[in-house]
Coordinates of C-alpha atoms in Angstrom, one line a residue:
Chain A
M142 CA 20.9 20.7 -32.9
A143 CA 18.4 23.2 -31.6
E144 CA 15.5 21.9 -29.6
T145 CA 11.8 22.5 -30.3
E146 CA 9.6 23.3 -27.2
V147 CA 7.4 20.3 -26.7
I148 CA 3.8 21.4 -25.9
C149 CA 0.6 19.5 -25.4
A150 CA -3.0 20.7 -24.9
N151 CA -3.6 18.0 -22.3
R152 CA -2.4 19.5 -19.0
E153 CA -2.0 16.0 -17.5
C154 CA 0.4 14.8 -20.2
R155 CA 4.1 14.8 -19.1
I156 CA 5.7 14.3 -22.5
A157 CA 7.5 17.6 -22.2
Q158 CA 9.3 16.1 -19.1
G159 CA 10.6 13.1 -21.1
G160 CA 7.5 11.0 -20.4
R161 CA 5.5 9.2 -23.0
C162 CA 2.4 10.5 -24.7
I163 CA -0.4 10.1 -22.1
E164 CA -2.7 8.8 -24.9
G165 CA -0.2 6.2 -26.0
H166 CA 0.5 7.5 -29.5
D167 CA 4.0 6.6 -30.7
D168 CA 3.2 8.6 -33.8
L169 CA 2.7 11.9 -32.2
A170 CA 1.0 13.3 -35.3
K171 CA -2.0 11.1 -34.4
C172 CA -2.4 12.6 -31.0
P173 CA -5.2 15.3 -31.0
H174 CA -3.5 17.3 -28.2
Y175 CA 0.2 17.2 -29.0
G176 CA 1.7 20.5 -30.3
K177 CA -1.2 22.6 -29.2
E178 CA -1.2 25.1 -26.3
P179 CA -3.4 24.2 -23.3
E180 CA -6.4 26.4 -22.8
E181 CA -6.3 29.0 -20.1
L182 CA -8.0 28.1 -16.8
D183 CA -9.6 30.4 -14.3
E184 CA -8.4 28.7 -11.1
D185 CA -9.8 31.2 -8.6
Q186 CA -13.4 30.7 -9.2
D187 CA -15.7 27.7 -9.5
D188 CA -18.5 27.4 -12.0
D189 CA -20.8 29.7 -10.0
G190 CA -18.2 32.4 -9.8
L191 CA -18.0 31.8 -6.0
T192 CA -14.7 31.2 -4.1
L193 CA -14.8 27.9 -2.2
V194 CA -13.9 28.1 1.5
D195 CA -12.3 25.1 3.2
T196 CA -12.6 25.3 6.9
F197 CA -10.5 22.2 7.6
D198 CA -7.2 23.2 9.4
G199 CA -4.8 20.7 7.9
V200 CA -3.7 18.8 4.9
H201 CA -6.1 16.9 2.6
L202 CA -4.0 13.8 1.7
P203 CA -4.2 12.2 -1.8
D204 CA -6.8 9.5 -2.0
A205 CA -5.5 6.0 -2.5
L206 CA -8.1 5.0 -5.2
P207 CA -7.2 3.6 -8.7
L208 CA -5.6 6.3 -10.8
E209 CA -7.1 8.3 -13.6
S210 CA -4.8 8.8 -16.6
G211 CA -3.2 12.0 -15.4
R212 CA -2.0 10.6 -12.1
A213 CA -1.0 7.3 -13.8
D214 CA 1.2 9.4 -16.1
R215 CA 2.9 11.0 -13.1
V216 CA 3.7 7.5 -11.7
L217 CA 5.1 6.5 -15.1
A218 CA 7.6 9.4 -14.9
M219 CA 8.9 8.5 -11.5
L220 CA 10.3 5.0 -12.0
P221 CA 10.9 2.7 -14.9
A222 CA 7.4 1.3 -15.4
R223 CA 5.5 -1.6 -17.0
M224 CA 2.0 -0.9 -18.1
I225 CA -0.2 -3.9 -18.2
G226 CA -3.4 -4.1 -20.2
V227 CA -5.8 -6.8 -19.0
I228 CA -8.4 -7.8 -21.5
G229 CA -11.3 -10.0 -20.5
V230 CA -15.0 -10.2 -21.1
H231 CA -17.3 -9.4 -18.1
D232 CA -16.9 -11.8 -15.2
S233 CA -13.8 -13.4 -16.6
G234 CA -11.8 -12.8 -13.4
K235 CA -10.0 -9.5 -14.3
T236 CA -10.5 -7.9 -11.0
S237 CA -9.6 -11.1 -9.2
V238 CA -6.3 -11.4 -11.0
I239 CA -5.3 -7.9 -9.8
A240 CA -6.6 -8.4 -6.3
G241 CA -5.1 -11.9 -6.1
L242 CA -1.7 -10.5 -7.0
F243 CA -1.9 -7.9 -4.3
D244 CA -3.0 -10.5 -1.8
L245 CA 0.1 -12.6 -2.6
F246 CA 2.3 -9.6 -1.8
Q247 CA 0.5 -9.5 1.6
L248 CA 2.1 -12.8 2.3
G249 CA 5.6 -12.1 1.0
P250 CA 7.7 -11.4 -2.1
V251 CA 6.3 -12.7 -5.3
S252 CA 8.4 -14.2 -8.1
G253 CA 11.5 -12.6 -6.6
A254 CA 9.8 -9.2 -6.5
S255 CA 9.4 -7.3 -3.2
F256 CA 6.5 -4.9 -2.7
A257 CA 8.0 -1.4 -2.6
G258 CA 4.8 0.8 -2.4
S259 CA 1.5 1.7 -4.0
S260 CA -0.5 4.9 -4.4
T261 CA -3.7 2.9 -4.8
L262 CA -3.9 0.9 -1.5
H263 CA -7.6 1.8 -0.9
G264 CA -8.4 0.7 -4.4
L265 CA -6.5 -2.6 -4.0
E266 CA -8.1 -3.3 -0.6
I267 CA -11.6 -2.6 -2.1
I268 CA -11.2 -5.2 -4.8
C269 CA -9.8 -7.7 -2.2
H270 CA -12.6 -7.1 0.3
D271 CA -15.3 -9.5 -1.1
A272 CA -13.0 -12.5 -0.8
R273 CA -11.9 -11.6 2.7
V274 CA -13.4 -12.7 6.0
A275 CA -14.2 -9.0 6.9
S276 CA -16.8 -9.0 4.1
E277 CA -18.7 -11.7 6.1
R278 CA -19.7 -13.3 2.8
D279 CA -20.4 -17.0 2.5
E280 CA -18.1 -17.4 -0.5
P281 CA -15.6 -15.1 -2.3
H282 CA -17.1 -12.6 -4.7
S283 CA -15.6 -10.1 -7.1
E284 CA -17.3 -6.9 -8.0
R285 CA -17.6 -6.1 -11.7
T286 CA -15.7 -3.2 -13.1
K287 CA -18.2 -0.5 -14.0
R288 CA -18.3 1.2 -17.4
G289 CA -16.4 4.4 -17.6
E290 CA -12.9 5.7 -17.9
V291 CA -10.1 3.3 -17.5
R292 CA -8.4 3.3 -14.1
F293 CA -5.0 2.0 -13.1
Y294 CA -3.9 0.0 -10.1
H295 CA -0.3 0.8 -9.0
I296 CA 2.2 -1.4 -7.4
D297 CA 6.0 -0.6 -7.1
V298 CA 8.4 -3.5 -6.8
R299 CA 12.1 -4.1 -6.3
R300 CA 13.4 -7.0 -8.3
D301 CA 17.0 -7.9 -9.1
G302 CA 18.0 -4.8 -7.2
A303 CA 16.0 -2.4 -9.4
L304 CA 12.8 -0.5 -8.6
Q305 CA 10.0 -0.5 -11.1
S306 CA 6.4 0.4 -11.2
L307 CA 3.5 -1.7 -12.4
L308 CA 0.4 0.0 -13.7
I309 CA -2.4 -2.4 -14.3
A310 CA -5.2 -1.0 -16.4
D311 CA -8.8 -1.9 -15.4
R312 CA -11.7 -1.2 -17.8
S313 CA -15.1 -2.9 -17.9
G314 CA -15.3 -6.2 -19.7
E315 CA -18.3 -5.0 -21.7
E316 CA -16.2 -2.3 -23.3
Y317 CA -13.6 -4.8 -24.5
E318 CA -16.4 -7.1 -25.8
E319 CA -17.7 -4.3 -27.9
V320 CA -14.4 -4.1 -29.8
S321 CA -15.5 -7.3 -31.6
D322 CA -18.6 -5.5 -32.8
L323 CA -16.8 -2.5 -34.2
A324 CA -13.0 -2.1 -34.3
A325 CA -13.4 1.6 -33.8
N326 CA -14.6 0.9 -30.3
A327 CA -10.9 0.4 -29.4
T328 CA -9.9 3.9 -30.4
A329 CA -10.2 5.3 -26.9
M330 CA -8.4 2.4 -25.3
F331 CA -5.0 4.2 -25.0
E332 CA -4.0 1.8 -22.3
L333 CA -3.6 -0.9 -24.9
R334 CA -1.5 1.3 -27.2
R335 CA 0.8 2.1 -24.3
A336 CA 0.9 -1.4 -22.8
D337 CA 4.1 -3.3 -22.4
V338 CA 2.2 -6.5 -21.8
I339 CA -1.3 -7.4 -22.9
T340 CA -3.0 -10.0 -20.8
V341 CA -5.9 -11.8 -22.2
L342 CA -8.1 -13.7 -19.8
V343 CA -9.9 -16.9 -20.6
D344 CA -12.7 -17.8 -18.2
G345 CA -12.0 -21.3 -16.9
R346 CA -15.5 -21.6 -15.3
R347 CA -17.2 -20.9 -18.6
L348 CA -14.8 -23.0 -20.6
S349 CA -15.9 -25.9 -18.3
S350 CA -19.5 -25.4 -19.2
P351 CA -20.6 -27.3 -22.3
S352 CA -23.1 -24.6 -23.2
D353 CA -20.6 -21.7 -22.9
R354 CA -17.3 -23.2 -24.2
A355 CA -17.9 -22.4 -27.8
D356 CA -18.7 -18.8 -27.1
V357 CA -15.6 -18.4 -25.0
M358 CA -13.4 -19.9 -27.7
G359 CA -15.0 -17.8 -30.4
A360 CA -15.2 -14.5 -28.7
I361 CA -11.6 -13.9 -27.7
P362 CA -9.9 -14.0 -31.2
L363 CA -12.5 -11.5 -32.5
I364 CA -11.8 -9.0 -29.7
I365 CA -8.1 -9.2 -30.4
Q366 CA -8.8 -8.9 -34.1
G367 CA -10.8 -5.7 -33.5
M368 CA -7.9 -4.3 -31.5
V369 CA -5.3 -5.2 -34.1
E370 CA -7.3 -3.6 -36.8
N371 CA -7.5 -0.4 -34.7
G372 CA -3.7 -0.3 -34.3
A373 CA -3.8 -1.0 -30.6
F374 CA -0.7 -3.2 -30.6
E375 CA 1.6 -1.2 -32.9
R376 CA 4.3 -1.2 -30.2
K377 CA 4.4 -5.0 -30.3
P378 CA 3.8 -5.7 -26.6
N379 CA 4.3 -9.1 -25.0
L380 CA 1.2 -11.2 -24.8
A381 CA 0.1 -13.3 -21.8
I382 CA -2.9 -15.6 -22.2
I383 CA -4.3 -16.6 -18.8
L384 CA -6.8 -19.3 -17.9
T385 CA -8.6 -18.0 -14.8
K386 CA -10.6 -19.9 -12.1
D387 CA -8.6 -23.1 -12.3
D388 CA -10.4 -24.1 -9.0
A389 CA -13.6 -24.5 -11.1
V390 CA -11.7 -26.3 -13.8
Q391 CA -10.1 -28.7 -11.3
A392 CA -13.5 -29.4 -9.8
S393 CA -15.1 -30.0 -13.2
S394 CA -15.5 -33.5 -14.7
R395 CA -14.4 -31.9 -18.0
K396 CA -11.0 -30.6 -16.9
D397 CA -9.1 -32.6 -19.5
R398 CA -11.3 -31.1 -22.2
V399 CA -10.9 -27.6 -20.7
E400 CA -7.1 -27.9 -20.8
Q401 CA -7.3 -29.1 -24.4
D402 CA -9.6 -26.2 -25.3
F403 CA -7.3 -23.7 -23.6
R404 CA -4.3 -25.0 -25.5
S405 CA -6.3 -24.6 -28.7
I406 CA -7.2 -21.0 -27.9
V407 CA -3.5 -20.2 -27.1
D408 CA -2.3 -21.9 -30.3
G409 CA -4.9 -20.1 -32.4
I410 CA -4.0 -16.7 -31.0
K411 CA -0.3 -17.3 -31.6
D412 CA -0.9 -18.4 -35.2
A413 CA -3.2 -15.6 -36.0
F414 CA -1.5 -12.7 -34.3
A415 CA 2.2 -13.7 -34.2
D416 CA 3.3 -10.5 -36.0
H417 CA 1.6 -8.2 -33.5
F418 CA 3.3 -9.3 -30.3
S419 CA 6.9 -9.6 -29.3
D420 CA 6.7 -12.6 -26.9
F421 CA 4.0 -15.0 -25.9
S422 CA 3.3 -17.0 -22.8
S423 CA 0.3 -18.7 -21.2
F424 CA -0.6 -19.4 -17.5
V425 CA -3.2 -21.3 -15.5
T426 CA -4.3 -19.3 -12.5
S427 CA -6.6 -19.4 -9.5
A428 CA -6.6 -15.9 -8.1
S429 CA -9.4 -16.2 -5.6
P430 CA -10.5 -19.8 -5.3
K431 CA -13.9 -20.5 -4.0
D432 CA -12.6 -23.7 -2.5
T433 CA -9.2 -24.9 -1.1
N434 CA -8.7 -27.5 -3.9
V435 CA -6.1 -25.3 -5.4
M436 CA -3.6 -22.9 -3.9
R437 CA -4.7 -19.3 -3.5
G438 CA -3.1 -17.2 -6.1
S439 CA -1.6 -20.2 -8.0
G440 CA -0.1 -19.2 -11.3
L441 CA 0.0 -15.5 -10.5
A442 CA 3.7 -15.4 -9.5
E443 CA 4.6 -16.9 -12.9
M444 CA 2.3 -14.3 -14.6
L445 CA 4.1 -11.5 -12.6
G446 CA 7.5 -12.8 -13.8
F447 CA 6.3 -12.5 -17.4
W448 CA 4.8 -9.0 -16.7
L449 CA 8.2 -7.8 -15.4
K450 CA 10.2 -9.5 -18.2
P451 CA 11.8 -6.7 -20.3
S452 CA 10.3 -6.1 -23.7
V453 CA 12.3 -6.0 -26.9
E454 CA 13.5 -2.4 -27.3
P455 CA 10.9 -0.5 -29.4
K456 CA 12.1 0.8 -32.7
G457 CA 13.0 4.5 -33.0
L458 CA 10.1 6.9 -32.9
R459 CA 9.5 9.1 -35.9
L460 CA 8.6 12.7 -35.1
R461 CA 6.3 14.0 -37.8
Y462 CA 5.0 17.0 -35.9
R463 CA 5.0 20.4 -37.6
N464 CA 3.5 23.5 -36.1
G465 CA 3.9 25.5 -39.3
R466 CA 6.9 27.6 -38.2
V467 CA 9.6 28.1 -40.8
F468 CA 12.1 27.0 -38.2
D469 CA 10.7 23.5 -38.2
G470 CA 11.4 23.2 -41.9
L471 CA 15.1 23.4 -41.0
M472 CA 14.9 20.4 -38.7
P473 CA 15.9 17.0 -40.0
A474 CA 13.0 15.3 -41.7
E475 CA 13.1 12.3 -39.3
T476 CA 14.6 12.0 -35.9
D477 CA 15.5 8.6 -34.6
L478 CA 15.1 8.4 -30.8
G479 CA 15.8 4.7 -30.6
Chain B
M164 CA 24.1 25.1 29.3
A165 CA 22.0 27.7 27.6
D166 CA 19.1 26.4 25.6
S167 CA 20.6 27.8 22.4
E168 CA 23.7 25.5 22.8
K169 CA 21.6 22.3 23.0
R170 CA 21.2 20.1 19.9
Q171 CA 17.6 19.9 19.0
V172 CA 16.3 16.6 17.8
S173 CA 12.8 15.8 16.8
I174 CA 11.6 12.2 17.0
S175 CA 7.9 11.6 16.3
I176 CA 6.2 8.7 18.0
I177 CA 3.6 7.3 15.6
G178 CA 1.2 4.3 15.7
L179 CA -2.3 3.3 15.2
P180 CA -4.8 3.4 18.2
G181 CA -3.8 0.9 20.9
S182 CA -0.2 0.5 19.7
G183 CA 1.3 1.5 23.1
K184 CA 2.7 5.0 22.4
T185 CA 1.8 6.5 25.7
T186 CA 3.0 3.5 27.6
F187 CA 6.3 3.6 25.8
L188 CA 6.7 7.3 26.7
A189 CA 5.8 6.7 30.3
A190 CA 8.3 3.9 30.6
L191 CA 11.0 6.0 28.9
W192 CA 10.4 8.9 31.3
E193 CA 10.6 6.5 34.3
L194 CA 13.9 5.1 32.9
V195 CA 15.7 8.4 32.2
G196 CA 14.9 9.6 35.7
E197 CA 16.2 6.4 37.3
R198 CA 19.8 7.0 38.3
R199 CA 20.4 3.4 39.4
V200 CA 20.0 2.0 35.9
T201 CA 22.7 2.2 33.2
K202 CA 21.6 3.6 29.9
V203 CA 23.2 5.5 26.9
L204 CA 21.2 8.7 27.4
T205 CA 20.5 10.1 30.8
F206 CA 18.3 12.9 32.2
D207 CA 20.0 16.3 32.2
T208 CA 17.8 19.1 33.3
I209 CA 14.1 20.0 33.6
G210 CA 14.9 23.4 32.0
E211 CA 11.8 25.1 30.6
N212 CA 10.1 21.9 29.6
D213 CA 6.6 21.3 31.0
H214 CA 6.7 17.7 32.3
S215 CA 3.2 17.7 33.7
Y216 CA 1.9 15.3 31.0
L217 CA 4.9 13.0 31.5
R218 CA 4.4 13.1 35.3
K219 CA 0.8 12.1 34.9
I220 CA 1.3 9.1 32.6
V221 CA 4.3 7.9 34.6
G222 CA 2.2 7.9 37.7
V223 CA -0.2 5.5 36.0
W224 CA 2.6 3.4 34.8
R225 CA 4.2 3.0 38.3
K226 CA 0.9 1.7 39.6
A227 CA 1.0 -1.1 37.0
T228 CA -2.2 0.2 35.5
E229 CA -2.9 0.6 31.7
Q230 CA -2.9 4.1 30.3
A231 CA -6.3 5.6 29.6
R232 CA -7.4 5.5 26.0
T233 CA -9.7 8.5 26.2
R234 CA -7.4 11.3 25.3
L235 CA -8.6 12.6 21.9
T236 CA -7.0 16.0 21.9
G237 CA -4.1 17.0 19.7
P238 CA -0.4 16.0 20.1
S239 CA 1.0 16.5 23.6
A240 CA 4.3 18.4 23.3
V241 CA 6.8 16.1 25.1
R242 CA 10.3 17.5 25.5
M243 CA 13.2 15.9 27.4
N244 CA 16.7 17.3 28.0
L245 CA 19.0 14.2 27.8
K246 CA 22.7 13.9 27.7
D247 CA 25.0 11.2 26.3
A248 CA 28.1 9.6 27.8
E249 CA 30.3 12.5 26.4
G250 CA 28.1 15.1 28.2
N251 CA 26.5 16.3 24.9
V252 CA 23.0 17.6 25.7
V253 CA 20.2 17.1 23.4
Q254 CA 16.6 18.2 23.6
I255 CA 14.4 15.5 22.2
T256 CA 10.9 16.5 21.1
M257 CA 8.5 13.6 21.0
P258 CA 4.9 14.6 20.2
D259 CA 2.5 11.9 21.5
A260 CA -0.4 12.2 19.1
P261 CA -3.6 10.1 19.6
G262 CA -3.7 7.0 17.5
E263 CA -7.0 8.3 16.0
D264 CA -5.0 11.0 14.2
F265 CA -3.0 8.4 12.4
R266 CA -6.1 6.4 11.7
A267 CA -7.7 9.5 10.1
M268 CA -4.7 9.7 7.7
W269 CA -5.6 6.2 6.4
E270 CA -9.4 6.3 6.6
D271 CA -10.3 10.0 6.0
R272 CA -7.2 11.1 4.1
E273 CA -6.9 14.1 6.5
L274 CA -4.0 15.3 8.6
G275 CA -4.3 18.0 11.2
R276 CA -2.0 21.0 10.9
V277 CA -0.2 20.5 14.2
L278 CA 0.5 16.8 13.6
G279 CA 1.5 17.6 10.0
E280 CA 4.1 20.0 11.2
T281 CA 5.7 17.4 13.5
L282 CA 5.8 14.8 10.8
A283 CA 7.3 17.1 8.2
D284 CA 10.9 16.1 9.1
G285 CA 12.9 14.3 11.8
N286 CA 13.1 10.6 12.4
L287 CA 10.3 8.3 13.6
L288 CA 9.5 5.7 16.2
L289 CA 6.7 3.5 15.0
L290 CA 4.9 1.5 17.6
V291 CA 3.1 -1.7 16.4
N292 CA 1.2 -3.7 19.0
G293 CA 2.5 -7.2 18.2
N294 CA -0.5 -8.8 19.9
K295 CA -3.1 -6.9 17.8
V296 CA -1.8 -7.4 14.3
K297 CA -4.8 -7.8 12.0
A298 CA -3.7 -10.1 9.2
P299 CA -5.6 -10.6 5.9
A300 CA -7.9 -13.6 6.1
W301 CA -10.0 -15.1 3.3
V302 CA -13.5 -16.5 3.1
A303 CA -12.6 -19.7 1.3
E304 CA -10.0 -20.8 3.9
R305 CA -12.2 -19.8 6.8
A306 CA -15.1 -21.8 5.3
A307 CA -12.8 -24.9 4.9
Q308 CA -11.8 -24.5 8.6
R309 CA -15.4 -24.4 9.6
R310 CA -16.2 -27.6 7.6
A311 CA -13.2 -29.4 9.2
T312 CA -14.4 -28.5 12.7
G313 CA -18.1 -28.9 12.0
R314 CA -18.9 -25.3 13.1
E315 CA -21.7 -23.4 11.5
K316 CA -21.2 -19.9 10.1
V317 CA -23.3 -17.2 11.9
E318 CA -25.7 -15.8 9.4
A319 CA -24.8 -12.2 8.5
L320 CA -25.4 -9.8 5.6
P321 CA -22.3 -9.0 3.5
K322 CA -20.5 -5.9 4.8
E323 CA -19.5 -3.1 2.5
W324 CA -15.8 -2.2 2.5
H325 CA -14.5 0.3 4.9
P326 CA -10.9 1.4 5.3
S327 CA -10.9 0.1 8.9
H328 CA -11.2 -3.4 7.4
A329 CA -7.7 -3.2 5.9
P330 CA -5.0 -5.3 7.5
T331 CA -2.6 -3.5 9.9
Q332 CA 0.3 -3.8 7.5
V333 CA -1.6 -2.1 4.7
Q334 CA -2.5 0.8 7.0
L335 CA 1.0 1.2 8.2
V336 CA 2.6 1.1 4.7
D337 CA 0.2 3.8 3.7
L338 CA 1.1 5.9 6.7
L339 CA 4.8 5.7 6.0
Q340 CA 4.3 6.4 2.3
L341 CA 2.3 9.5 3.2
I342 CA 4.9 10.7 5.7
S343 CA 7.8 10.3 3.2
H344 CA 6.1 12.2 0.4
A345 CA 4.7 15.7 -0.2
P346 CA 2.5 17.3 1.0
V347 CA 3.4 15.7 4.4
G348 CA 7.1 15.1 4.6
T349 CA 10.3 14.0 2.9
A350 CA 12.0 10.7 2.1
D351 CA 15.3 9.3 3.3
R352 CA 14.7 9.2 7.1
K353 CA 15.4 6.8 9.9
I354 CA 12.7 4.7 11.5
V355 CA 12.6 2.4 14.5
V356 CA 9.8 -0.2 14.3
M357 CA 9.0 -1.0 17.9
I358 CA 6.9 -4.2 18.3
S359 CA 5.1 -3.6 21.6
A360 CA 3.5 -6.1 23.9
W361 CA 6.6 -8.2 23.2
D362 CA 5.9 -10.4 26.3
K363 CA 2.7 -11.6 24.6
V364 CA 4.3 -12.6 21.3
E365 CA 7.8 -13.8 22.3
G366 CA 6.3 -17.3 22.5
E367 CA 6.7 -17.4 18.7
K368 CA 10.5 -17.6 19.3
L369 CA 11.3 -15.0 16.7
A370 CA 13.7 -12.1 16.8
P371 CA 11.9 -8.8 16.3
D372 CA 13.0 -8.4 12.6
A373 CA 11.9 -12.0 11.9
F374 CA 8.6 -11.3 13.6
L375 CA 8.0 -8.3 11.3
R376 CA 8.8 -10.4 8.2
E377 CA 6.5 -13.2 9.4
N378 CA 3.5 -11.2 10.7
L379 CA 3.7 -8.0 8.7
P380 CA 5.4 -9.1 5.5
L381 CA 4.0 -6.2 3.3
L382 CA 5.5 -3.7 5.7
A383 CA 8.8 -5.6 5.9
Q384 CA 9.0 -5.7 2.1
Y385 CA 8.2 -2.0 1.8
L386 CA 10.9 -1.0 4.3
E387 CA 13.5 -3.3 2.7
A388 CA 12.7 -2.4 -0.9
G389 CA 13.9 1.1 0.0
R390 CA 11.8 3.1 -2.5
D391 CA 11.2 5.8 0.1
G392 CA 14.7 5.6 1.6
W393 CA 13.8 4.4 5.1
A394 CA 16.8 3.3 7.2
S395 CA 15.2 0.9 9.7
R396 CA 15.7 -1.1 12.8
V397 CA 13.2 -3.4 14.5
Y398 CA 12.9 -3.8 18.2
G399 CA 10.6 -5.7 20.5
V400 CA 9.5 -3.9 23.7
S401 CA 7.5 -4.8 26.7
A402 CA 7.3 -1.3 28.2
Q403 CA 5.2 -2.6 31.1
G404 CA 7.0 -5.9 31.5
G405 CA 3.8 -7.8 31.5
E406 CA 0.0 -7.5 31.8
Y407 CA -1.0 -4.5 33.9
D408 CA -4.4 -3.9 35.6
G409 CA -7.0 -2.4 33.3
N410 CA -7.9 1.2 33.6
D411 CA -11.4 2.1 34.8
A412 CA -11.4 4.9 32.3
N413 CA -11.2 2.4 29.5
A414 CA -14.2 0.2 30.6
E415 CA -17.2 0.9 28.3
P416 CA -20.1 2.1 30.4
V417 CA -23.5 0.4 29.6
E418 CA -26.6 2.5 30.1
G419 CA -28.6 1.5 33.1
E420 CA -25.9 -0.7 34.6
A421 CA -23.4 -0.1 37.3
P422 CA -19.9 1.0 36.0
K423 CA -17.8 -1.9 35.0
K424 CA -14.7 -2.6 37.0
A425 CA -11.5 -2.9 35.0
R426 CA -10.0 -6.4 34.7
K427 CA -7.2 -7.5 37.0
G428 CA -3.8 -7.8 35.1
R429 CA -2.1 -11.2 35.3
D430 CA 1.4 -9.7 36.1
A431 CA 0.5 -6.5 37.8
D432 CA 1.1 -7.6 41.4
R433 CA 4.4 -9.3 40.5
L434 CA 5.6 -6.2 38.6
R435 CA 4.7 -3.8 41.5
E436 CA 7.2 -5.8 43.6
V437 CA 10.2 -5.3 41.2
G438 CA 12.7 -3.4 43.3
I439 CA 13.6 -0.7 40.7
P440 CA 10.4 -0.1 38.7
A441 CA 12.5 0.7 35.5
N442 CA 13.6 -2.9 35.6
R443 CA 10.1 -4.0 34.6
I444 CA 11.0 -2.7 31.1
R445 CA 12.2 -5.2 28.5
L446 CA 13.7 -4.2 25.1
V447 CA 14.8 -6.8 22.6
F448 CA 17.0 -6.1 19.6
G449 CA 18.3 -9.1 17.6
E450 CA 19.4 -11.7 20.2
K451 CA 20.1 -9.0 22.8
E452 CA 17.8 -8.0 25.7
S453 CA 18.1 -4.9 27.9
N454 CA 15.8 -2.3 29.5
D455 CA 17.5 0.7 27.8
L456 CA 14.8 2.4 25.8
T457 CA 17.2 5.3 25.1
E458 CA 19.4 3.1 22.9
P459 CA 17.0 3.2 19.9
L460 CA 16.6 7.0 20.5
Q461 CA 20.4 7.4 20.3
W462 CA 20.3 5.6 16.9
L463 CA 17.5 7.8 15.7
M464 CA 19.4 11.0 16.8
H465 CA 22.3 10.5 14.3

């Protein structure tokens, strides 16, 4: 069978090299860039028409900050990869879960996985900093993720003899919250469409609070509903539901009630959204405890084990792309890549 | 033997500031020139190599004085013509770059052209000061320790993150990752991790590879996971054999005060009395101990 040249207007997309659509579209007809030629760039001049002169005699090394989508896509093409979407409202412990996992690797292998490298070591160290002694803080703190483009933390691991990449998406909690206002707010969240595992965070500290618990329990299903309606989970990813800040739960006089409420949230999500996910699991974690009443990073190793668990093979992709050439009319109407 | 017939081998000595690179080179130069000590590689000829830098640092080493930390210029080209037991002559090039150059790779994401050229290929000898490993430490555990001991925390404003705050193992993993990928270098190389100041850490009763796993677990995992194809060996080295006298050049001057005198080393007098100075050197690999610093070089040559 003759092959059609695969082109994409997004220069950072590597679909032509056998990668996946950078925007996460399984149905490529929905991607606004696929099948179009990239626009010409004038690389010699900057916006002012002046040539920039760099006087440094050496090599500028790649930064080690969280990756924007283009660099994340290049990582995806290098090793078998798992993309993790972490959904949580603001201050639910999203950054702490990522930082806490990296901190566990600083102490040794985690859940049978050895650290094999990372292109985001500055980024990981930055989010670890406010819980570290070097910050000179009185108690651990975690910086909120600011609004803006999604960024990815990258950790390579070797497990059961095989190397694989983990790309963990980080987006501000406020943006996820807004999906419950309007499902269309999830349209730009391509990290969810591409995710192998969706991880939903339930804030243990707020669930321990009598005034906040009802809001926590009510908000999460609506966010997932908005994403489902937007088609964010068409690939049927696995779903992990995480209770964060277990140190606060354990210190609370309401801990039995919190555990009961968490079970109720998990059961509710499973009942309502069973058709949209391949596999479910729930975990109780304490990524960055403020006290030593629970073990640092408890529950994260189990969570990582679930993140790395292979997904059910996706169904064959259907190519519906036509660029209008007569030749394409001779191609089979549907091609099964599964 | 004409220079053109010699095998050329490049081994880069790398390490963060204070890791003991220069001391290692000085001890190696002392050893290869010492005919009374058995080793796998011996001195062959001076040839066209300029040994003035080596002569200078070995002079400081022989006096049982620490090397000066003030050299901030680019890599010193160090070349040695050595021969093995079969008489094969090799010229080993070991640029001794200031630790600040490696720190700049982690902190400033910059690599000078000359150092970049030396790191592009060849095998590596990574010095890690075993007595200065900065491990990650957390606020919550430190606060619990203070409560247990009744100590008060000194009031301080929170500090913003800076790359220098990162644990030693994170900085070293990044360094090796950079060296094994474009635009710096290539993967699938050999590396000797040399834990220096071994006399200060051997009280932990660990073999060097176990010390690495225990004290720098992220680096140990990275090397063992093999993503970047490193073939590695871990040694412990006491290139001085103990604590030397401080170097006056390293004592920080304080304005308006008389120059500080460098501190007296605990072992310096004893080590000056060792009959053959090269016998001050101690090298540990697994359960074995010797003073043959050329043995890891021979492994790196093949």
